[in-house]
Coordinates of C-alpha atoms and ligand atoms in Angstrom, one line a residue:
M1 CA -19.9 110.3 171.7
L2 CA -20.6 109.4 168.1
A3 CA -17.4 107.1 167.9
G4 CA -18.7 105.3 171.0
E5 CA -22.2 104.9 169.5
L6 CA -20.9 103.6 166.2
R7 CA -18.7 101.0 167.9
L8 CA -21.8 100.0 169.9
G9 CA -23.4 99.5 166.5
G10 CA -20.6 97.2 165.4
V11 CA -19.0 99.7 163.1
D12 CA -15.4 100.7 162.4
C13 CA -14.6 104.3 162.8
V14 CA -11.6 106.6 163.0
V15 CA -11.6 110.1 164.8
L16 CA -9.3 112.5 163.4
E17 CA -8.7 115.4 165.8
R18 CA -6.5 118.4 165.0
E19 CA -5.4 119.1 168.5
A20 CA -2.5 116.9 169.5
V21 CA -3.4 116.9 173.2
P22 CA -6.8 117.7 174.9
V23 CA -7.6 121.2 175.3
D24 CA -8.1 122.0 179.1
Q25 CA -10.5 124.8 178.7
S26 CA -13.5 124.3 180.8
R27 CA -16.1 125.6 178.1
A28 CA -19.4 123.9 178.8
L29 CA -19.8 123.7 182.6
G30 CA -22.6 121.2 182.5
F31 CA -25.2 119.6 180.6
T32 CA -29.0 119.6 180.2
A33 CA -31.4 116.9 181.9
R34 CA -31.9 114.9 178.8
T35 CA -28.2 114.9 178.2
I36 CA -27.5 113.3 181.5
E37 CA -30.2 110.7 180.6
V38 CA -28.4 110.1 177.5
F39 CA -25.2 109.5 179.4
D40 CA -27.1 107.3 181.9
Q41 CA -28.5 105.1 179.2
R42 CA -25.0 104.3 178.1
G43 CA -23.8 103.6 181.8
L44 CA -21.5 106.6 181.6
L45 CA -22.6 108.6 184.6
P46 CA -20.1 106.9 187.2
R47 CA -17.2 108.0 185.0
F48 CA -18.0 111.5 185.9
G49 CA -17.3 110.9 189.6
G50 CA -20.4 112.8 190.7
F51 CA -21.8 116.5 190.1
G52 CA -24.2 118.8 191.4
T53 CA -27.6 118.8 190.0
I54 CA -29.6 121.9 188.9
D55 CA -32.8 122.6 190.9
M56 CA -33.3 126.4 190.1
G57 CA -32.9 127.6 186.4
H58 CA -34.2 130.3 184.4
F59 CA -35.5 131.3 180.9
G60 CA -33.9 134.4 179.8
G61 CA -33.5 135.5 183.3
V62 CA -37.2 134.5 184.6
G63 CA -36.6 132.0 187.3
L64 CA -37.8 128.5 187.1
D65 CA -37.7 125.7 189.5
Y66 CA -36.6 122.6 187.4
R67 CA -38.0 120.1 190.1
E68 CA -41.6 120.9 188.6
V69 CA -41.1 118.7 185.7
E70 CA -40.2 115.0 186.4
G71 CA -36.5 114.6 185.8
G72 CA -36.0 118.3 185.2
S73 CA -33.6 118.9 188.0
Y74 CA -31.3 115.9 186.6
G75 CA -29.3 118.4 184.8
A76 CA -25.7 118.7 185.9
K77 CA -23.6 121.8 186.9
A78 CA -19.8 122.3 187.3
V79 CA -18.7 119.5 185.0
P80 CA -16.0 121.0 182.7
Q81 CA -16.1 120.3 179.1
S82 CA -12.4 119.0 179.5
L83 CA -13.7 116.2 181.6
T84 CA -16.6 115.3 179.3
V85 CA -14.2 114.9 176.5
A86 CA -11.8 113.0 178.7
V87 CA -14.8 110.7 179.7
L88 CA -15.9 110.1 176.2
E89 CA -12.7 109.8 174.8
K90 CA -11.8 106.9 176.9
W91 CA -15.0 105.2 176.6
A92 CA -14.9 105.2 172.7
E93 CA -11.4 103.9 172.9
E94 CA -12.4 101.2 175.1
L95 CA -15.0 100.2 172.8
G96 CA -12.5 100.2 170.0
A97 CA -12.7 103.4 168.3
R98 CA -9.5 104.7 166.9
I99 CA -8.9 108.3 168.0
R100 CA -6.0 110.0 166.1
R101 CA -4.9 113.2 167.6
G102 CA -2.7 115.6 165.9
W103 CA -4.2 115.1 162.4
E104 CA -6.1 118.0 160.7
V105 CA -8.6 117.3 158.1
T106 CA -7.7 119.3 155.0
E107 CA -9.9 117.9 152.2
F108 CA -12.1 115.1 151.2
T109 CA -13.8 113.7 148.1
E110 CA -16.8 111.8 147.8
E111 CA -16.8 108.7 145.5
D112 CA -19.4 106.2 144.5
K113 CA -19.3 104.0 147.6
G114 CA -17.5 105.9 150.0
V115 CA -15.4 109.1 151.0
V116 CA -11.7 109.7 151.0
V117 CA -10.6 111.9 153.7
E118 CA -7.2 113.8 153.5
A119 CA -5.4 114.9 156.7
R120 CA -1.9 116.2 157.7
S121 CA 0.1 116.3 161.0
A122 CA 1.7 119.4 162.7
E123 CA 5.0 117.8 161.3
G124 CA 3.6 117.9 157.7
A125 CA 3.1 114.1 157.2
Q126 CA 0.0 113.5 155.2
V127 CA -2.7 110.5 155.4
R128 CA -5.6 109.6 153.3
V129 CA -8.4 107.7 155.1
R130 CA -11.1 105.8 153.2
G131 CA -14.6 105.3 154.8
A132 CA -18.3 104.7 153.9
F133 CA -19.3 108.1 155.3
V134 CA -17.7 111.2 156.8
V135 CA -19.1 112.9 159.8
G136 CA -18.2 116.6 160.4
C137 CA -18.0 116.9 164.1
D138 CA -15.5 119.8 163.6
G139 CA -17.1 122.7 165.4
G140 CA -18.7 125.9 164.2
R141 CA -16.2 126.6 161.3
S142 CA -16.6 123.1 160.1
L143 CA -14.4 122.4 157.1
V144 CA -16.4 119.4 156.3
R145 CA -19.5 121.4 156.1
K146 CA -18.0 124.0 154.0
R147 CA -16.3 121.5 151.8
A148 CA -19.8 119.8 151.2
G149 CA -21.3 123.1 150.3
V150 CA -23.9 123.1 153.0
E151 CA -25.2 126.6 153.5
F152 CA -25.1 127.8 157.3
P153 CA -27.6 130.7 157.3
G154 CA -28.6 132.6 160.2
S155 CA -27.8 136.0 162.2
D156 CA -24.4 137.6 162.9
A157 CA -23.3 138.6 166.3
G158 CA -25.6 141.3 167.9
V159 CA -24.2 141.3 171.2
E160 CA -20.8 139.9 172.7
M161 CA -20.2 138.3 176.1
S162 CA -16.8 138.3 177.6
F163 CA -15.3 135.8 180.5
A164 CA -12.5 134.8 182.7
E165 CA -11.9 131.7 184.6
V166 CA -10.1 133.1 187.7
E167 CA -8.3 131.5 190.7
G168 CA -7.3 132.9 194.0
V169 CA -10.2 135.4 194.5
R170 CA -13.7 135.0 195.8
V171 CA -16.6 136.1 193.9
R172 CA -20.4 135.9 194.7
P173 CA -21.8 133.1 192.6
R174 CA -24.7 134.1 190.2
P175 CA -25.3 130.7 188.5
N176 CA -28.3 132.0 186.6
G177 CA -27.0 135.4 186.0
E178 CA -28.1 138.9 187.3
R179 CA -29.3 142.0 185.3
V180 CA -27.3 145.0 186.6
A181 CA -27.1 148.5 185.4
G182 CA -25.1 148.5 182.1
G183 CA -25.7 144.7 181.3
M184 CA -25.8 141.4 182.8
V185 CA -23.5 139.2 184.9
L186 CA -23.3 135.5 185.5
C187 CA -20.7 133.7 188.0
F188 CA -20.3 129.9 188.2
Q189 CA -18.2 128.7 191.1
Q190 CA -15.8 125.9 190.0
G191 CA -13.8 125.3 193.2
P192 CA -13.4 127.0 196.6
E193 CA -11.4 129.9 195.1
R194 CA -12.1 129.3 191.3
F195 CA -14.8 131.2 189.7
R196 CA -15.9 131.7 185.9
V197 CA -17.0 135.3 185.4
T198 CA -19.1 136.1 182.4
Y199 CA -20.7 139.4 181.7
Y200 CA -22.4 141.4 178.9
D201 CA -21.5 145.0 178.9
R202 CA -24.1 146.9 177.1
A203 CA -21.6 149.7 176.3
A204 CA -19.4 147.3 174.3
V205 CA -19.9 147.3 170.4
P206 CA -19.5 143.8 168.8
Q207 CA -16.5 143.6 166.5
R208 CA -16.4 142.0 163.2
E209 CA -13.9 139.7 164.3
V210 CA -14.3 138.4 167.9
V211 CA -11.0 139.4 169.7
R212 CA -10.0 137.8 173.0
P213 CA -10.2 140.4 175.7
S214 CA -7.3 140.8 178.2
F215 CA -7.7 140.0 181.7
E216 CA -7.3 143.7 182.7
E217 CA -10.2 144.4 180.5
V218 CA -12.5 141.8 182.1
A219 CA -11.5 142.8 185.7
E220 CA -12.1 146.4 184.8
A221 CA -15.6 145.7 183.4
W222 CA -16.5 143.3 186.2
L223 CA -15.7 145.9 188.7
R224 CA -17.7 148.6 186.9
L225 CA -20.6 146.2 186.5
T226 CA -20.7 144.5 190.0
G227 CA -18.4 146.6 192.3
E228 CA -16.4 143.3 192.9
D229 CA -12.5 143.6 192.3
I230 CA -11.1 140.5 190.6
S231 CA -7.9 141.9 189.4
A232 CA -5.8 140.1 192.2
G233 CA -7.0 136.8 190.8
R234 CA -5.1 134.6 188.5
P235 CA -6.7 134.3 185.2
L236 CA -6.7 130.9 183.7
W237 CA -8.7 131.3 180.6
V238 CA -10.1 134.6 179.2
G239 CA -12.4 134.7 176.1
R240 CA -15.4 135.9 174.5
F241 CA -18.2 134.7 172.6
T242 CA -21.2 136.1 170.7
D243 CA -24.9 135.5 170.0
A244 CA -24.2 134.6 166.4
S245 CA -26.9 131.9 165.5
R246 CA -26.6 129.7 162.6
Q247 CA -27.8 126.2 161.3
A248 CA -27.0 124.0 158.5
V249 CA -29.6 123.9 156.0
T250 CA -29.2 120.0 155.9
Y251 CA -27.6 117.6 158.3
R252 CA -26.8 115.1 155.5
R253 CA -25.6 115.4 151.9
G254 CA -25.0 112.2 150.4
R255 CA -22.3 110.6 152.4
V256 CA -21.5 113.6 154.5
L257 CA -23.2 114.3 157.8
L258 CA -22.9 116.9 160.2
A259 CA -23.4 117.0 164.0
G260 CA -22.9 119.2 167.0
D261 CA -21.6 122.6 166.6
A262 CA -20.8 121.9 162.9
A263 CA -24.5 121.7 162.6
H264 CA -25.6 124.6 164.7
V265 CA -24.1 127.5 166.6
H266 CA -25.9 129.9 169.1
L267 CA -25.3 131.7 172.2
P268 CA -24.5 129.1 175.1
I269 CA -27.2 130.0 177.4
G270 CA -28.7 127.4 179.6
G271 CA -26.2 124.7 178.7
Q272 CA -27.7 123.7 175.5
G273 CA -24.7 123.7 173.0
M274 CA -22.7 120.8 173.8
S275 CA -25.9 118.9 175.1
A276 CA -27.6 119.2 171.7
G277 CA -24.5 117.8 170.0
V278 CA -24.3 114.9 172.2
Q279 CA -28.0 114.2 171.4
D280 CA -27.3 114.6 167.7
A281 CA -24.6 112.0 168.0
V282 CA -27.1 109.5 169.8
N283 CA -29.7 110.0 167.4
L284 CA -27.3 109.5 164.6
G285 CA -25.0 106.6 165.7
W286 CA -27.2 103.7 165.5
K287 CA -28.9 104.8 162.3
L288 CA -25.5 105.4 160.6
A289 CA -24.4 101.9 162.0
A290 CA -27.5 100.2 160.7
E291 CA -26.8 101.9 157.2
V292 CA -23.2 100.7 157.3
Q293 CA -24.3 97.2 158.5
G294 CA -26.7 97.0 155.6
W295 CA -29.9 96.4 157.7
A296 CA -31.2 100.2 157.7
P297 CA -34.7 100.4 156.4
G298 CA -35.2 102.9 153.6
G299 CA -35.2 106.5 155.0
L300 CA -33.7 105.6 158.5
L301 CA -30.6 107.6 157.8
D302 CA -32.4 110.7 156.5
S303 CA -34.6 110.6 159.7
Y304 CA -31.4 112.1 161.4
H305 CA -31.9 115.4 159.6
E306 CA -35.8 115.1 159.8
E307 CA -35.5 114.7 163.5
R308 CA -32.5 116.7 164.7
H309 CA -32.9 119.7 162.5
P310 CA -36.1 121.0 164.0
V311 CA -34.6 120.2 167.5
G312 CA -31.4 122.5 166.5
A313 CA -33.8 125.1 165.1
R314 CA -35.8 125.2 168.3
V315 CA -32.4 125.6 170.4
L316 CA -31.7 128.6 168.3
T317 CA -35.0 130.1 168.7
N318 CA -35.2 129.7 172.4
T319 CA -31.5 131.1 173.0
L320 CA -32.3 134.1 170.8
A321 CA -35.5 134.6 172.8
Q322 CA -33.6 134.3 176.3
R323 CA -31.0 136.7 174.9
T324 CA -33.6 139.4 174.0
L325 CA -35.3 138.9 177.3
Y326 CA -32.0 138.8 179.4
L327 CA -29.7 141.3 177.5
S328 CA -31.9 144.1 176.2
D329 CA -32.1 147.4 177.9
D330 CA -35.2 148.8 179.8
A331 CA -37.3 148.9 176.9
M332 CA -37.7 145.1 177.4
D333 CA -39.0 145.7 181.0
P334 CA -42.7 145.6 180.0
M335 CA -42.0 142.3 178.2
R336 CA -40.2 141.0 181.1
E337 CA -43.3 141.8 183.5
V338 CA -45.7 140.1 181.3
F339 CA -43.4 137.1 181.0
E340 CA -43.1 137.0 184.7
E341 CA -47.0 137.0 184.9
L342 CA -47.2 134.3 182.4
T343 CA -45.0 132.0 184.3
A344 CA -47.5 132.1 187.1
Y345 CA -49.2 129.5 185.2
E346 CA -47.9 125.8 185.7
E347 CA -48.4 125.0 182.0
V348 CA -46.3 127.9 181.0
R349 CA -43.6 126.9 183.4
T350 CA -43.4 123.2 182.5
H351 CA -43.5 124.2 178.7
L352 CA -40.3 126.2 179.2
I353 CA -38.7 123.8 181.5
G354 CA -39.2 121.1 179.0
M355 CA -37.8 123.1 176.2
V356 CA -34.6 124.1 177.8
T357 CA -33.9 120.8 179.4
G358 CA -34.7 118.9 176.1
L359 CA -37.1 116.6 178.0
D360 CA -40.1 117.6 175.8
I361 CA -38.5 116.6 172.5
R362 CA -41.0 114.3 170.6
Y363 CA -40.2 112.8 167.4
E364 CA -42.7 111.6 164.7
V365 CA -42.5 107.7 165.1
G366 CA -45.7 106.5 163.6
P367 CA -49.3 105.8 164.3
G368 CA -51.0 106.0 167.6
D369 CA -51.7 108.5 170.3
H370 CA -50.3 107.1 173.4
P371 CA -48.3 109.9 175.3
L372 CA -45.3 108.1 175.4
L373 CA -45.0 107.7 171.6
G374 CA -42.1 109.6 170.2
R375 CA -41.1 110.5 173.8
R376 CA -37.9 109.7 175.6
L377 CA -38.3 106.5 178.0
P378 CA -37.9 108.3 181.4
A379 CA -36.0 106.5 184.1
R380 CA -38.0 103.6 185.7
Q381 CA -37.2 100.9 188.2
L382 CA -39.0 97.7 186.9
T383 CA -38.9 94.0 187.9
G384 CA -37.8 90.9 186.0
P385 CA -40.0 87.6 186.0
D386 CA -37.7 86.1 188.7
G387 CA -38.2 89.4 190.9
T388 CA -34.7 90.8 190.1
P389 CA -34.7 94.8 189.8
V390 CA -34.2 96.0 186.2
E391 CA -33.4 99.6 185.6
A392 CA -35.0 100.8 182.3
F393 CA -31.9 102.8 181.4
T394 CA -29.5 99.7 182.0
L395 CA -31.5 98.0 179.2
L396 CA -30.1 100.5 176.8
H397 CA -26.4 100.4 177.6
R398 CA -25.5 98.3 174.3
A399 CA -27.4 100.8 172.2
R400 CA -29.8 98.2 170.9
G401 CA -33.7 98.3 170.4
V402 CA -35.4 97.1 173.4
L403 CA -38.9 95.6 173.5
L404 CA -40.4 95.7 177.0
D405 CA -43.0 93.0 177.3
F406 CA -45.3 93.6 180.4
T407 CA -47.7 90.7 179.2
G408 CA -45.8 88.0 180.9
S409 CA -45.9 86.1 177.7
T410 CA -43.0 85.1 175.5
A411 CA -44.9 85.6 172.4
T412 CA -44.3 89.4 172.0
G413 CA -43.4 89.0 168.2
G414 CA -39.8 90.5 168.3
A415 CA -38.1 87.2 168.0
D416 CA -37.3 87.7 164.3
W417 CA -35.3 90.9 165.1
A418 CA -33.4 89.2 168.0
D419 CA -30.0 90.3 166.3
R420 CA -31.0 94.0 166.8
V421 CA -33.7 94.3 169.4
D422 CA -33.6 92.6 173.0
T423 CA -36.9 91.5 174.2
V424 CA -37.2 91.8 178.0
A425 CA -40.1 90.5 180.1
V426 CA -40.9 93.0 183.1
R427 CA -43.4 93.9 185.5
C428 CA -44.1 97.3 187.2
T429 CA -43.8 96.9 190.9
D430 CA -43.6 100.4 192.1
T431 CA -45.9 103.2 191.8
A432 CA -44.1 105.4 189.3
A433 CA -43.5 102.5 186.9
R434 CA -47.2 101.4 187.2
E435 CA -48.3 105.1 186.6
L436 CA -46.3 105.4 183.6
F437 CA -47.0 102.1 181.8
A438 CA -50.9 102.0 183.1
G439 CA -52.7 100.1 180.4
V440 CA -49.4 99.3 178.4
G441 CA -48.8 95.8 177.2
A442 CA -45.5 96.2 175.5
V443 CA -43.2 99.2 174.4
L444 CA -40.5 99.2 171.7
V445 CA -37.7 101.7 172.6
R446 CA -35.1 102.7 169.9
P447 CA -31.3 102.5 170.7
D448 CA -31.3 106.4 171.5
G449 CA -33.9 105.9 174.2
Y450 CA -37.2 107.3 172.4
V451 CA -40.3 105.3 172.3
A452 CA -41.2 104.0 169.0
W453 CA -44.3 102.1 169.5
V454 CA -46.6 101.3 172.3
G455 CA -48.8 98.2 172.5
R456 CA -52.0 98.4 174.7
E457 CA -52.9 95.8 177.2
G458 CA -55.1 93.4 175.7
E459 CA -53.9 93.9 172.1
P460 CA -50.2 94.1 172.9
L461 CA -49.0 93.0 169.3
E462 CA -51.1 95.3 167.3
G463 CA -48.8 97.3 164.9
L464 CA -45.5 95.8 166.4
T465 CA -44.3 94.1 163.2
E466 CA -44.7 97.4 161.3
A467 CA -43.0 99.5 164.0
L468 CA -40.0 96.9 164.1
A469 CA -39.8 97.0 160.2
R470 CA -39.9 100.7 160.1
W471 CA -37.1 101.1 162.5
F472 CA -35.3 97.9 162.5
G473 CA -35.5 96.8 158.8
V474 CA -36.1 93.7 157.2
P475 CA -35.3 90.5 159.5
A476 CA -31.9 88.9 159.2
A477 CA -33.8 85.6 158.3
A478 CA -35.9 87.1 155.8
Ligands
FAD501 C1 -17.5 129.9 177.2 C2 -18.3 128.9 176.6 C3 -19.3 128.3 177.5 C4 -20.2 127.4 177.0 N1 -21.1 126.7 177.8 C5 -21.6 125.6 177.7 C6 -22.5 124.9 178.5 O1 -22.6 125.3 179.8 N2 -23.3 123.8 178.1 C7 -23.2 123.5 176.8 O2 -23.9 122.4 176.4 N3 -22.4 124.1 176.0 C8 -21.8 125.2 176.1 N4 -20.9 125.8 175.3 C9 -21.0 125.2 173.9 C10 -20.1 124.1 173.8 O3 -18.7 124.4 174.1 C11 -20.1 123.7 172.3 O4 -21.4 123.5 171.9 C12 -19.6 122.4 172.0 O5 -18.0 122.5 172.3 C13 -19.5 121.9 170.7 O6 -18.9 120.6 170.5 P1 -18.4 120.1 169.2 O7 -17.9 118.6 169.4 O8 -19.6 119.9 168.4 O9 -17.3 121.0 168.6 P2 -16.2 121.5 169.1 O10 -16.1 121.5 170.5 O11 -15.9 122.9 168.6 O12 -15.1 120.6 168.8 C14 -14.7 120.4 167.3 C15 -13.4 119.7 167.3 O13 -13.0 119.4 166.0 C16 -11.6 119.8 165.9 N5 -11.4 120.2 164.4 C17 -11.9 121.3 163.8 N6 -11.4 121.4 162.7 C18 -10.8 120.3 162.4 C19 -10.2 119.7 161.2 N7 -10.1 120.3 160.0 N8 -9.5 118.5 161.4 C20 -9.5 118.0 162.3 N9 -10.1 118.3 163.6 C21 -10.7 119.5 163.6 C22 -11.4 120.8 167.0 O14 -9.9 120.7 167.3 C23 -12.3 120.3 168.0 O15 -11.7 119.6 169.1 C24 -20.0 126.8 175.7 C25 -19.1 127.3 174.8 C26 -18.3 128.3 175.3 C27 -17.4 129.0 174.3

């Protein structure tokens, strides 16, 4: 994702990936609503070839109807991570990113004006790659993070969950999980006779080193916990993960940045892990590109840590809270009862849905109190001056700033930044758009889809120059 974003920002980049061929493990089986929006903003959704959306979700086992929040049920299910990787790899390559598989990064050194990364191939060949920055997107055990000396504090594994992807049997799907005597079970259907069963067995004591279970072990535990016999199935992938939760203390140290699991690891509950990583990349891409291109205003690149670290911390907190609610024994029952009671309140439900779908993220973008400020631009159908329909997300395909001008005048003030920001004259012709933009004269949207400034009707230019300078730097002409 980051490679694609950097290419959209006009920056050359190389991806060094240890695996010579893509791993075909499904891993993440979907993404959150905000991540779907992010893919939509780049025109990537058709490449996934369709997927099921998520109406009913949960918070630690307490059921939630995602349709209650606008865009909430937009999340995707049954999309294997291998497909997501394939889609993004192809997209980034089409945009000109150089993806070099079969190269393991072994070391890097930081210089005055850049970094030198060393990598070796499985055959023992060595290369040195010189760049302005290095971004560690190398997973939870990130070598880049360790070599940069970035601490990764957090909590060790307290619980272990095991899973098996199995073909040739039929299992009752339980996409939001189910508490059973002795633990918790979860089952995603991936095909007519293909399922991923995942369970937490309270009797199992987490090991210091996570050891992959055998299929026989998983089948035995599944039978014990559910009464369903899957032992005749063909195991495709068997594994184990834990609730170890850690976060890098900083996402940037000089010319080294971190994104995805390299920056945060946690229990993959609610499909938030990969989703958070994709959003890290989209927050970082345009800022890093601006820095490399030389137009980034002071502090823009540092705002990556300032904005994304709290989001990551909140994901860690909510996954730990969900773990405690869902996986604890009967001693947690009173808490569950109180929690169920609280979810009778709409505000509680929408708060939880906003949190787990990533839709409630709000960045500190500057002065003003308009409810859209710092929030994501939601999907809206707008209309151009000649009556042509304009999808708000389509305007973000090129990962540039967008100034939506609702005034019908051409003098919205963004002209000096035309090399970085597209000014688009639009009108609201349907109810949803009219409601969202009521009383709004103009809106500045960052390349990652977050609203940086809102101009009121009647005084549509108030504060625009300052906002453009804050996010898009000094105009090229100046
Ligand atoms: C069973 C399971 C289910 C999950 N379900 C979900 C879900 O439903 N939704 C969700 O959002 N998330 C889910 N996750 C989490 C998700 O898989 C991770 O958050 C995601 O893979 C992180 O992506 P990443 O690119 O940051 O890191 P990784 O996927 O770990 O990728 C890192 C890459 O870096 C490469 N690499 C590492 N070291 C080096 C090196 N030295 N040199 C070169 N290359 C290197 C690795 O080969 C790897 O390809 C799940 C995880 C598991 C295990």
